[in-house]
Short mmCIF file of C-alpha atoms in Angstrom, two decimals:
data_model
loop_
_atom_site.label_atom_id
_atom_site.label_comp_id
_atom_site.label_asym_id
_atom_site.label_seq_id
_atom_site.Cartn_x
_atom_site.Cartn_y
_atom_site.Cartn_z
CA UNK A 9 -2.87 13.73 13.04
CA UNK A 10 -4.23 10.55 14.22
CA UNK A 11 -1.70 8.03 16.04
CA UNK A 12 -3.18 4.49 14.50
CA UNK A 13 -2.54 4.20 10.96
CA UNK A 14 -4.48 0.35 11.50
CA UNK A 15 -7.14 -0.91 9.06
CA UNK A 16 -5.81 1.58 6.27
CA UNK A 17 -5.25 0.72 2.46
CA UNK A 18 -1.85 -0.44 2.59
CA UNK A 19 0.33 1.93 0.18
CA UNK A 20 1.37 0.48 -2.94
CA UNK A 21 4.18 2.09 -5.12
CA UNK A 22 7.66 2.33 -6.32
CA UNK A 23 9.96 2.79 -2.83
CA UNK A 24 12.58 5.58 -2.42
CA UNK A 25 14.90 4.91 -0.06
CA UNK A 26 15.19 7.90 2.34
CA UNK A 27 17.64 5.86 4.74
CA UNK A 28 18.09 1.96 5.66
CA UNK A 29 14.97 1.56 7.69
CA UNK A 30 12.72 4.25 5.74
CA UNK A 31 11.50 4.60 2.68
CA UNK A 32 9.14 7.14 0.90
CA UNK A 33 6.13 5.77 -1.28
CA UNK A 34 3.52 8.51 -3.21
CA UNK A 35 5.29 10.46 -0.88
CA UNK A 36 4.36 9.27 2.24
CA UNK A 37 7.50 8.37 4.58
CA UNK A 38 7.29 4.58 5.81
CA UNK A 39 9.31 3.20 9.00
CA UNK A 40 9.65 -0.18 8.64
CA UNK A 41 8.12 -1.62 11.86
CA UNK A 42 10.54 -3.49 13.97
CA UNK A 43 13.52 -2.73 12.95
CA UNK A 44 16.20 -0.41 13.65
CA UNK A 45 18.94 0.18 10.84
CA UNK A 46 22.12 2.21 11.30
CA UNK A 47 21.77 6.35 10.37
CA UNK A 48 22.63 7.35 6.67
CA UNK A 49 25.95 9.25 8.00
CA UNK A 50 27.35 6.37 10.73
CA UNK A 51 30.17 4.63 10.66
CA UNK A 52 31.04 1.74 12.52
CA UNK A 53 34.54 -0.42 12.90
CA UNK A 54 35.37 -4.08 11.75
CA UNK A 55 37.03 -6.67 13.71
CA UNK A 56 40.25 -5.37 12.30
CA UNK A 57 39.55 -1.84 13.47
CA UNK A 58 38.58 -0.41 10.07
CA UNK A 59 36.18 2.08 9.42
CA UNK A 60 33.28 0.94 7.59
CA UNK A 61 29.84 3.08 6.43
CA UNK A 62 27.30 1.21 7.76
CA UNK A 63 24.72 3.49 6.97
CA UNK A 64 25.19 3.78 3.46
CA UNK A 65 25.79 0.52 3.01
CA UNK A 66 21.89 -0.38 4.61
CA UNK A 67 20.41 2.01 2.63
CA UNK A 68 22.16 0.88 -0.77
CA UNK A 69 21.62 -2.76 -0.25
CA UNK A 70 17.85 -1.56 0.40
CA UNK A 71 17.89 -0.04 -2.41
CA UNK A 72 19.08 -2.69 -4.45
CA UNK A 73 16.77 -5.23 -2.75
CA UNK A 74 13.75 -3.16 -3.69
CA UNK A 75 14.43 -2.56 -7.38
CA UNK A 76 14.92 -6.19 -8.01
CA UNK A 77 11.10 -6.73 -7.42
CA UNK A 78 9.14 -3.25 -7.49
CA UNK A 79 6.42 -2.04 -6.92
CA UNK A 80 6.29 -2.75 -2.68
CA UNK A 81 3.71 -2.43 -0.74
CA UNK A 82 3.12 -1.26 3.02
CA UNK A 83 1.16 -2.96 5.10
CA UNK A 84 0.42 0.08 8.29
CA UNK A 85 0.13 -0.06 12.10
CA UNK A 86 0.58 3.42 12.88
CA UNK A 87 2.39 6.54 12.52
CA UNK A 88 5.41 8.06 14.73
CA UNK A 89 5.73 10.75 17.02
CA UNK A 90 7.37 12.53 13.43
CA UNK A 91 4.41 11.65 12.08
CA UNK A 92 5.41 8.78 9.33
CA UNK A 93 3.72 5.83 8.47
CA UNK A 94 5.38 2.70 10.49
CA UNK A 95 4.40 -0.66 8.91
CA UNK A 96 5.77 -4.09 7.37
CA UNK A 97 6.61 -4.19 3.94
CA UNK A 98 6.77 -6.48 0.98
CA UNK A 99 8.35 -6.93 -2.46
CA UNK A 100 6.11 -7.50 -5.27
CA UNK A 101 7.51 -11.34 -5.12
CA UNK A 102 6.18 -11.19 -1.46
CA UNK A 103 9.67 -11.30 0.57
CA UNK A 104 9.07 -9.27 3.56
CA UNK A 105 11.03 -6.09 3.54
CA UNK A 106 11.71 -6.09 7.31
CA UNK A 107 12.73 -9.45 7.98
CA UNK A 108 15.78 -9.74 4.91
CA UNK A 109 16.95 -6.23 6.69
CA UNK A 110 17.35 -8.14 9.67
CA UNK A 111 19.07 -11.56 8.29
CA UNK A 112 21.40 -9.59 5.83
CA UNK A 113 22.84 -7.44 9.04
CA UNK A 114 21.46 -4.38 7.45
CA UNK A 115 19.62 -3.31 10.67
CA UNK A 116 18.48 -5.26 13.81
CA UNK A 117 15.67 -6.04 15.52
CA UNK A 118 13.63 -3.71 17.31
CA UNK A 119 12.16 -6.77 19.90
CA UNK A 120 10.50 -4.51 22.06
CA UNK A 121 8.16 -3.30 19.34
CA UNK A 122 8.72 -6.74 17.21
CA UNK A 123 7.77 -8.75 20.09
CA UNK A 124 10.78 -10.88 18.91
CA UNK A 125 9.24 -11.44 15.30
CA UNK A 126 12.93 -10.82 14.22
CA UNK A 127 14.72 -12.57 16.44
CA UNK A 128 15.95 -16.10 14.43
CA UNK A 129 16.40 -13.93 11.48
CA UNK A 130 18.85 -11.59 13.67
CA UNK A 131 20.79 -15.01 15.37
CA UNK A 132 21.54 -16.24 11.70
CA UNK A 133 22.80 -12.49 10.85
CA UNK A 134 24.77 -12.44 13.96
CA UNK A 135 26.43 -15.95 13.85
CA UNK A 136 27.37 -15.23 10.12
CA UNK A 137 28.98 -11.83 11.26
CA UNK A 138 26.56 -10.15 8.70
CA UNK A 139 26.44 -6.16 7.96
CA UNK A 140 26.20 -4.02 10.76
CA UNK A 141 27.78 -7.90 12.57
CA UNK A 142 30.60 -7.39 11.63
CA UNK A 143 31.12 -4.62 13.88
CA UNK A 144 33.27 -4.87 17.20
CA UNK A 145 30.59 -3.90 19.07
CA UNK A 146 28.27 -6.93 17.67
CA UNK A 147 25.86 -3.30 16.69
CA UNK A 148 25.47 -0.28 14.88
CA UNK A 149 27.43 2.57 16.05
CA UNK A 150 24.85 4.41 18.59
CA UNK A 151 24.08 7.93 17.33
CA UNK A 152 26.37 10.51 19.94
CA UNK A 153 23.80 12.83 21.73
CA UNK A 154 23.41 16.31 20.12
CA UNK A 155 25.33 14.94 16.58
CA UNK A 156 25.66 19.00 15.53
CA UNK A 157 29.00 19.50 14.35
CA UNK A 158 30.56 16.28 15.49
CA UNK A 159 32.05 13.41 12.99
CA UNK A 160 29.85 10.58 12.34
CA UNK A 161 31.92 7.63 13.65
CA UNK A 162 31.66 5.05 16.57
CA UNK A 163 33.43 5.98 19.49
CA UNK A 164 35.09 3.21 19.79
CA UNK A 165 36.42 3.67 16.29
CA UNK A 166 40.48 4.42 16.10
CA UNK A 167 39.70 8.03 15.06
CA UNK A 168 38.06 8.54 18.36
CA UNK A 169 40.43 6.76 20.65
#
């Protein structure tokens, strides 16, 4: 399967939300480029030390986001070493996908494939303590190395302490 997905027909469609940084369109899977947004089963802890899903909660505010202006359409660069399409995506109203996952706190910027594209739209997340900013750790909970059989929290959360 070829690596560069460049100069292809963007895909146009109604989105399905696989997770908060991927969605599935004519059922091709679509990473959006740039971003990283936390994993469907983490959780990560508030200031007060409270458990929050901040996996679901990307992937239902992407949801939401995406039926409020269907269908979207995927602009390509390439596809992933799991062989998805990776590209920029848009509303049908034109709001770029990507960037509102960043400024809502409902994923952060990838800047060393965004080349800091994301970067004011991440400050103003940060600063307003947005989504996954509202963590203690200022992040998404990082993913524990071989996740098999282990519970899907921070490890800084109270349940792991």
């Amino acid at each position: 399967m070829a690596n560069s997905a460049q100069g292809a027909e963007p895909i146009v469609g109604q989105a399905s939300v696989i997770d908060g940084d991927t969605i599935e369109i004519a059922g091709e899977r679509i990473q959006f480029s740039g971003v990283d947004a936390p994993e469907g089963w983490q959780v990560c802890s508030d200031e007060k030390g409270s458990d929050f899903r901040c996996g679901k909660d990307a992937a239902s505010a992407l949801d939401a986001f995406l039926a409020a202006s269907r269908p979207t359409r995927c602009d390509l660069v390439k596809r992933d070493r799991y062989g998805r399409f990776v590209g920029t995506c848009f509303r049908a109203d034109g709001k770029d996908v990507n960037r509102w996952l960043v400024e809502t706190g409902n994923a952060i910027d990838r800047e060393e494939h965004s080349k800091g594209v994301y970067a004011e739209a991440q400050a103003t997340a940060r600063s307003a303590g947005a989504g996954i900013w509202r963590s203690q750790f200022g992040r998404s909970c990082p993913a524990p190395a071989g996740r098999v059989n282990r519970k899907p929290t921070c490890e800084g959360s109270k349940r792991n302490q």
